[in-house]
Structure formats: C-alpha cells, structure tokens
Amino acid sequence: MTGFGQGRQGRNRPDGSARPLNEAYDTALLDLDGVVYYAGGHAIPYAVEALGAARAGGMHLAYVTNNALRTPDTVAAHLTELGVPAEPADVITSAQAVARLIADEVPPGSRILLIGGEGLRVALRERGLVPVESADDDPVAVVQGYGGPDLPWGRLAEASYAVGRGLPWYASNTDLTIPSVRGIGPGNGAAVEVVRIATGAEPKVAGKPLPPMHRETVLRTGARRPLVVGDRLDTDIEGAFNGGVDSLLVLTGVTDVARLLAAVPEHRPTYVARDLRGLLVAQPEVAEGADGAFRCGGWTASVSGGALLLDGEAGAADGAGDTPDPLDGVRALCAAAWTEAGAGASGLDAGKALERLGLA
C-alpha cells in the first residue's frame, strides 16, 4: 500500500492493500456527484450501505465538492435524507476554500463582489468578509462561484467591470461542465471564461484539483491518513496527486475504463473499484512477470504491436472454476498501459481487451 504523502511520485500500476481500505485509512474524502449520488440527487446503488458500513468500522467520512452553490447545511441535509447521516461540518466546499484564500490576502471585514450563490455568500461571511452586489459598492476583490443555471448575464458583466478596474479576481473552481438531471450543463469554469475573455485577466482558483482545496479539507477534517474517493480523473484524482495522498477511483461516474487506461501520471488512482463497496475490501496486488506481462487475479495483460492484450484463465483466482473478476482485468490492463505509456498518455488500442471484459 502506498503511504500517505507518496501521491506526487505517480505510479505505473494500481496498488494493492492487504487490509480493507476503511481500515487502512482514517478518513474518506468523498466527492458527491457520480460517487454518492447521481445528478438527479438519487443515491448510487450500494453507496448508502457501503458508507454506513465504513462509518461503523470507524472511518470518518467527509464530503468534498467543487460545487459552490449549496451550503454545507443543505448538502448534509440531502445526504441524511438519502440515508447517509451527515453534519454540516462533514461537508467541505470550494466556496469555503476560496473564502479562506481571500481572507488570507485582504483585511478583515473587506467588501467582496459576489458572483455566485448562497453557498459562496455563507462562506464569505464565515471568514468575516462582506459580500456586495455591485462593482460600485467599493469591493476590494471579486469572487466567482457557480450560481446555478439561472445566473443572470448581468452578473458576469458586473464581474467584468470590477476585474477590468484591476481588482483581484478569485474563482471557487473552473470546472467547465456540471451534471444535471437534464444532461451536462455549463459549470463555473464556463462563466469564468466569459469574464476572462472580457478582461484578459486570470483568476486565483481554489477548488479541486488545486492545493487550496486540499488545504481546506485537511484543516477541517484533521485527517492523518486520508483517502480521496472520486469519479473524475482531472479533479478528484489529480487533486489527490497534488496533495500527495492516495485515491480510489469508482467507476460510477464520468470516467470509463478507456479513459482510465489512457490516464497521464497525475490522473492515475491508487486503487480502482466498481463503486463504494470498494472501501470495504482489500485491494489485490498487480504483479509483473518475468516476461513483462502483468497479472491480477485470473487475468494477464501485456502490450504487443501497439495494442493491449488480455488473457483470462477461468478458476485461476479461486480454484472454483469461476470466471475471473473483470475488475482484476482492468487493474492488470492499467499496469500494462501505464508502464508502456510512461509519462505520457497512452495511445494503445484497448478495443479487444475491453471486449473481452465486456466493457467495450
């Protein structure tokens, strides 16, 4: 098992853990959309039961989101309704991270032009800052966070006026998209781009995968052996990499196996699981053979002629004649692809290998 603080070194294969992850780590830092619940707010299968079992086993659960719109109280209430009891203190948002970043750089009681929603307003006040609505209200800085699908265009113009006058500009996060029950919509990053185009300025950003969010999370949770759990390579897993901590990718959200195989080093998770039940079990080792092939469970992965190859041996994992676990095949393929790709994204043909796993 990779120890706390080793994430920055990158990896060329998923790690194994002889202990269940909820015993090997003291705190799970969980993303929400695509991990705990779907965009419509309904719990992902097995999430409620798995989180309950992890908590009962002594693991602290914290929920870390780039969405700056909702307050921690609102998020905690939603989780509790789903059957995952949570307190507001268990929720860490990019609004809190950016508010701390601003408070560290401006005098107490400063006026801040707020372009966003209630979550950002509450976070600013928590830090002793005063949200204002206009560039003419004498703000000392501008902060921009997701304001929901009905954010008026005039709010972006207001931000542009203030930034154009030379005020420092902060953004909770720069996720270009956000999932909704109707599909994928523009996220805060898309709104940030509008202000960037209008002003030519660059904001200071707090959210995942950047260090201010990791700092906020550690400060609020007191985690000593944290495990980041997420579904996105470019926010959750890269954030863990930047923070030097281990990560678990669950395949219940936006990342599919093909994207995982092509991941650059900072997007490679420590562990891979189908869903949050992966918190409750040990993780198998991926072993490299003398022939350069990689084996996990009953699967063997290798590279030949620019393609990933996969062989499975029925009964090899448990001697009972059962088909090997497809996820072990994914782990073996990751090792082969990441080793072949080195520091760059893999261009290997994975089509036949994924067909063999039923994942094409």
XYZ file of C-alpha atoms in Angstrom:
360
model
C 0.000 0.000 0.000
C 1.297 3.428 -0.902
C 1.763 5.521 2.218
C 0.418 8.992 2.958
C 2.406 11.607 1.110
C 3.526 9.415 -1.800
C 0.960 10.541 -4.380
C 3.252 13.078 -6.053
C 5.549 10.311 -7.273
C 2.975 8.989 -9.730
C 2.560 5.281 -10.431
C 2.691 2.716 -13.192
C 0.116 0.332 -11.745
C -2.740 0.296 -9.219
C -1.616 -0.572 -5.697
C -2.735 -3.456 -3.535
C -3.824 -3.306 0.092
C -3.898 -6.338 2.385
C -6.353 -4.515 4.653
C -9.806 -3.200 3.708
C -9.464 0.444 2.754
C -11.781 1.612 5.531
C -9.268 0.127 7.983
C -6.111 1.263 6.180
C -7.198 4.943 6.084
C -8.761 7.061 8.830
C -10.769 9.424 6.603
C -12.526 9.106 3.257
C -12.662 12.397 1.342
C -15.637 11.681 -0.896
C -16.768 13.500 -3.978
C -20.567 13.622 -4.312
C -21.856 13.682 -7.921
C -21.101 10.350 -9.543
C -19.821 8.832 -6.286
C -22.552 9.094 -3.638
C -25.487 10.196 -5.786
C -26.475 10.804 -9.384
C -27.054 14.259 -10.874
C -30.746 13.971 -10.032
C -29.924 13.528 -6.362
C -30.756 9.821 -6.061
C -28.267 7.584 -4.278
C -25.990 5.440 -6.426
C -26.541 1.701 -5.827
C -24.653 0.343 -2.787
C -23.485 3.826 -1.737
C -25.682 4.162 1.361
C -24.923 0.670 2.637
C -21.194 0.913 1.940
C -20.808 4.283 3.628
C -22.783 3.082 6.635
C -20.513 0.062 6.980
C -17.360 2.161 6.574
C -18.549 4.559 9.280
C -19.500 1.711 11.595
C -15.965 0.375 11.171
C -14.513 3.647 12.475
C -13.772 5.521 9.246
C -14.502 9.259 9.249
C -16.496 10.319 6.198
C -16.105 13.804 4.731
C -17.773 15.090 1.581
C -15.693 17.328 -0.674
C -17.345 19.154 -3.555
C -16.351 21.772 -6.104
C -19.959 22.952 -6.305
C -20.044 26.328 -4.534
C -23.797 26.849 -4.874
C -25.164 24.819 -1.980
C -24.319 25.428 1.667
C -22.859 22.644 3.862
C -26.172 22.601 5.767
C -28.097 21.891 2.562
C -25.686 19.177 1.422
C -25.698 17.495 4.845
C -29.498 17.517 4.928
C -29.636 15.911 1.470
C -27.188 13.184 2.474
C -29.148 12.480 5.643
C -32.362 12.153 3.614
C -30.639 9.576 1.422
C -29.748 7.530 4.499
C -26.174 8.763 4.904
C -26.237 10.737 8.183
C -24.039 13.812 7.878
C -23.438 17.049 9.736
C -22.613 20.387 8.066
C -19.078 20.078 9.457
C -18.649 16.913 7.358
C -19.048 18.910 4.119
C -16.181 20.865 2.543
C -16.892 23.059 -0.489
C -14.842 25.072 -2.929
C -16.719 28.113 -1.620
C -15.095 27.572 1.779
C -11.688 27.076 0.173
C -11.862 30.262 -1.886
C -13.219 32.272 1.058
C -10.209 31.252 3.156
C -7.881 32.082 0.262
C -9.366 35.578 0.004
C -9.380 36.131 3.774
C -5.667 35.343 3.883
C -4.981 38.127 1.377
C -7.330 41.017 2.272
C -8.043 42.903 5.530
C -10.796 41.584 7.847
C -14.221 42.998 7.051
C -13.346 43.690 3.419
C -16.115 44.058 0.853
C -16.071 41.327 -1.797
C -18.061 41.460 -5.025
C -20.007 38.185 -5.023
C -20.829 36.498 -8.318
C -22.478 33.243 -7.289
C -24.988 31.684 -4.940
C -25.841 31.190 -1.292
C -23.047 28.726 -0.599
C -20.443 31.311 -1.528
C -22.241 34.064 0.407
C -22.273 31.968 3.593
C -18.611 31.013 3.171
C -17.516 34.651 2.803
C -19.397 35.676 5.926
C -17.868 32.763 7.830
C -14.469 34.334 7.131
C -15.557 37.806 8.251
C -15.889 39.195 4.726
C -18.786 41.313 3.458
C -20.470 40.229 0.188
C -21.623 43.070 -2.078
C -23.546 43.050 -5.339
C -22.040 45.828 -7.450
C -18.661 46.910 -8.716
C -19.681 50.347 -7.442
C -20.023 49.132 -3.818
C -16.286 49.642 -3.214
C -15.233 45.982 -3.196
C -11.553 45.120 -2.783
C -11.841 41.864 -4.724
C -14.157 39.780 -6.906
C -15.109 36.161 -6.261
C -16.900 33.949 -8.745
C -18.636 30.655 -7.979
C -21.345 28.534 -9.573
C -24.611 30.443 -9.328
C -26.966 27.878 -10.825
C -28.476 27.668 -14.323
C -30.393 30.926 -13.846
C -27.395 33.179 -13.109
C -28.165 36.451 -14.941
C -25.793 37.560 -17.692
C -25.585 40.907 -15.941
C -23.727 39.307 -13.037
C -20.916 38.322 -15.414
C -20.864 41.873 -16.740
C -20.608 43.163 -13.150
C -17.619 40.903 -12.534
C -16.017 42.105 -15.763
C -16.416 45.765 -14.781
C -14.698 45.169 -11.432
C -11.920 42.951 -12.782
C -11.373 45.422 -15.604
C -10.701 48.101 -12.981
C -7.841 45.992 -11.664
C -9.467 44.292 -8.667
C -8.064 40.897 -7.635
C -10.211 38.092 -9.036
C -10.871 34.723 -7.398
C -12.798 31.661 -8.579
C -14.124 28.820 -6.466
C -13.321 26.351 -9.257
C -13.023 26.149 -13.026
C -14.998 23.006 -13.887
C -16.276 23.726 -17.378
C -19.315 21.478 -17.020
C -21.713 20.339 -14.324
C -24.088 17.351 -14.492
C -27.825 17.862 -14.088
C -30.885 15.652 -14.350
C -31.423 17.009 -17.884
C -27.851 16.466 -19.041
C -24.475 18.204 -18.920
C -24.643 21.976 -18.474
C -22.062 24.757 -18.309
C -20.243 24.901 -14.990
C -18.493 27.714 -13.167
C -15.473 27.367 -15.439
C -17.604 28.350 -18.427
C -18.729 31.521 -16.615
C -15.123 32.237 -15.617
C -14.163 32.018 -19.285
C -16.671 34.764 -20.107
C -15.017 37.151 -17.643
C -11.544 36.103 -18.800
C -12.450 36.874 -22.415
C -13.900 40.251 -21.433
C -10.932 41.324 -19.290
C -7.869 39.320 -20.294
C -7.271 38.660 -16.586
C -6.614 35.375 -14.798
C -8.305 34.411 -11.511
C -6.782 32.734 -8.488
C -8.563 29.384 -8.248
C -9.225 27.409 -5.061
C -11.142 24.229 -5.960
C -10.072 20.723 -6.909
C -7.505 19.797 -8.127
C -5.577 22.767 -6.704
C -3.808 22.962 -3.307
C -6.193 25.443 -1.564
C -8.964 22.848 -1.663
C -6.719 20.153 -0.239
C -5.576 22.543 2.483
C -9.183 23.397 3.385
C -10.108 19.728 3.547
C -7.226 18.758 5.826
C -7.801 21.749 8.102
C -11.499 20.946 8.520
C -11.221 17.170 8.883
C -7.922 16.760 10.737
C -7.280 13.696 8.562
C -3.934 11.958 9.128
C -4.355 9.091 6.632
C -6.877 10.405 4.093
C -8.146 8.568 1.043
C -9.653 10.654 -1.757
C -12.628 8.912 -3.377
C -13.901 10.219 -6.694
C -15.099 9.542 -10.204
C -13.204 12.249 -12.116
C -9.563 11.964 -13.093
C -8.979 15.680 -13.675
C -10.380 16.910 -10.346
C -10.601 14.165 -7.715
C -7.619 12.027 -8.696
C -5.400 14.926 -9.772
C -6.305 16.698 -6.539
C -5.115 13.684 -4.561
C -1.923 13.625 -6.620
C -1.302 17.320 -5.939
C -1.931 16.791 -2.238
C 0.349 13.765 -2.044
C -2.380 11.408 -0.800
C -3.841 8.133 -2.038
C -7.020 7.844 -4.077
C -9.784 5.436 -5.021
C -11.490 5.807 -8.404
C -15.044 4.470 -8.557
C -16.490 3.652 -11.965
C -19.966 5.006 -11.201
C -19.475 8.452 -12.720
C -17.838 10.139 -15.674
C -14.653 8.055 -16.015
C -14.839 4.867 -18.042
C -12.140 2.224 -18.365
C -10.854 3.512 -21.711
C -10.147 6.928 -20.154
C -8.543 5.304 -17.156
C -6.156 3.295 -19.327
C -5.054 6.477 -21.133
C -4.503 8.460 -17.910
C -1.399 10.600 -17.534
C 0.565 10.098 -14.270
C -1.266 12.778 -12.276
C -4.599 11.164 -13.205
C -3.719 7.622 -12.128
C -5.552 6.494 -8.978
C -4.021 4.349 -6.268
C -6.978 1.954 -6.351
C -9.907 1.181 -8.655
C -13.363 -0.123 -7.687
C -16.753 -0.531 -9.308
C -18.497 1.503 -6.609
C -18.213 2.452 -2.952
C -18.188 -1.173 -1.856
C -14.506 -0.933 -2.754
C -13.980 0.893 0.552
C -14.859 -2.247 2.488
C -12.473 -4.757 0.938
C -8.776 -5.365 0.453
C -7.291 -4.499 -2.919
C -5.466 -7.157 -4.970
C -1.844 -6.777 -5.962
C -0.805 -6.423 -9.595
C 2.333 -8.471 -10.194
C 4.792 -8.155 -13.072
C 6.083 -11.381 -14.557
C 9.497 -12.109 -15.989
C 8.015 -11.784 -19.464
C 6.938 -8.179 -18.770
C 3.249 -9.086 -18.578
C 1.082 -8.007 -15.620
C -1.133 -10.346 -13.654
C -4.038 -9.643 -11.312
C -6.411 -12.338 -10.156
C -7.033 -14.596 -13.130
C -6.063 -12.060 -15.774
C -2.787 -11.355 -17.573
C -2.259 -8.119 -19.545
C 0.520 -7.232 -21.949
C 1.317 -4.943 -24.876
C 2.101 -6.090 -28.402
C 2.084 -4.237 -31.703
C 0.576 -1.104 -30.177
C -2.365 -2.977 -28.678
C -3.286 -4.123 -25.185
C -3.740 -7.876 -24.898
C -5.656 -9.668 -22.159
C -5.819 -13.336 -21.249
C -8.147 -14.738 -18.623
C -7.908 -18.128 -17.012
C -11.128 -19.486 -15.515
C -10.655 -20.546 -11.940
C -7.169 -19.077 -11.643
C -8.193 -16.682 -8.892
C -10.041 -19.028 -6.552
C -9.740 -22.552 -7.903
C -13.530 -22.904 -8.123
C -13.826 -22.756 -11.894
C -15.399 -19.277 -11.810
C -14.702 -16.591 -14.374
C -12.045 -14.170 -13.083
C -13.252 -10.811 -11.766
C -13.340 -8.337 -14.697
C -12.107 -5.559 -12.419
C -8.905 -7.513 -11.834
C -8.545 -7.465 -15.616
C -8.916 -3.679 -15.543
C -6.165 -3.442 -12.924
C -3.841 -5.599 -14.999
C -4.576 -3.559 -18.114
C -3.835 -0.332 -16.229
C -0.413 -1.663 -15.263
C 0.393 -2.663 -18.838
C -0.887 0.594 -20.333
C 0.666 2.930 -17.761
C 4.041 1.192 -17.926
C 4.068 1.347 -21.710
C 2.943 4.982 -21.785
C 5.454 6.173 -19.203
C 4.947 9.874 -18.543
C 2.573 10.428 -21.455
C -0.998 9.467 -22.278
C -1.355 6.031 -23.802
C -2.273 5.674 -27.466
C -2.642 1.912 -27.205
C -5.530 0.087 -28.855
C -7.596 -1.340 -25.993
C -10.659 -2.349 -28.006
C -10.255 -6.134 -27.999
C -9.138 -6.227 -24.383
C -12.200 -4.286 -23.279
C -14.437 -6.508 -25.401
C -13.045 -9.497 -23.549
C -14.074 -7.850 -20.262
C -17.483 -6.874 -21.651
C -16.591 -3.178 -21.290
C -16.204 -2.058 -24.917
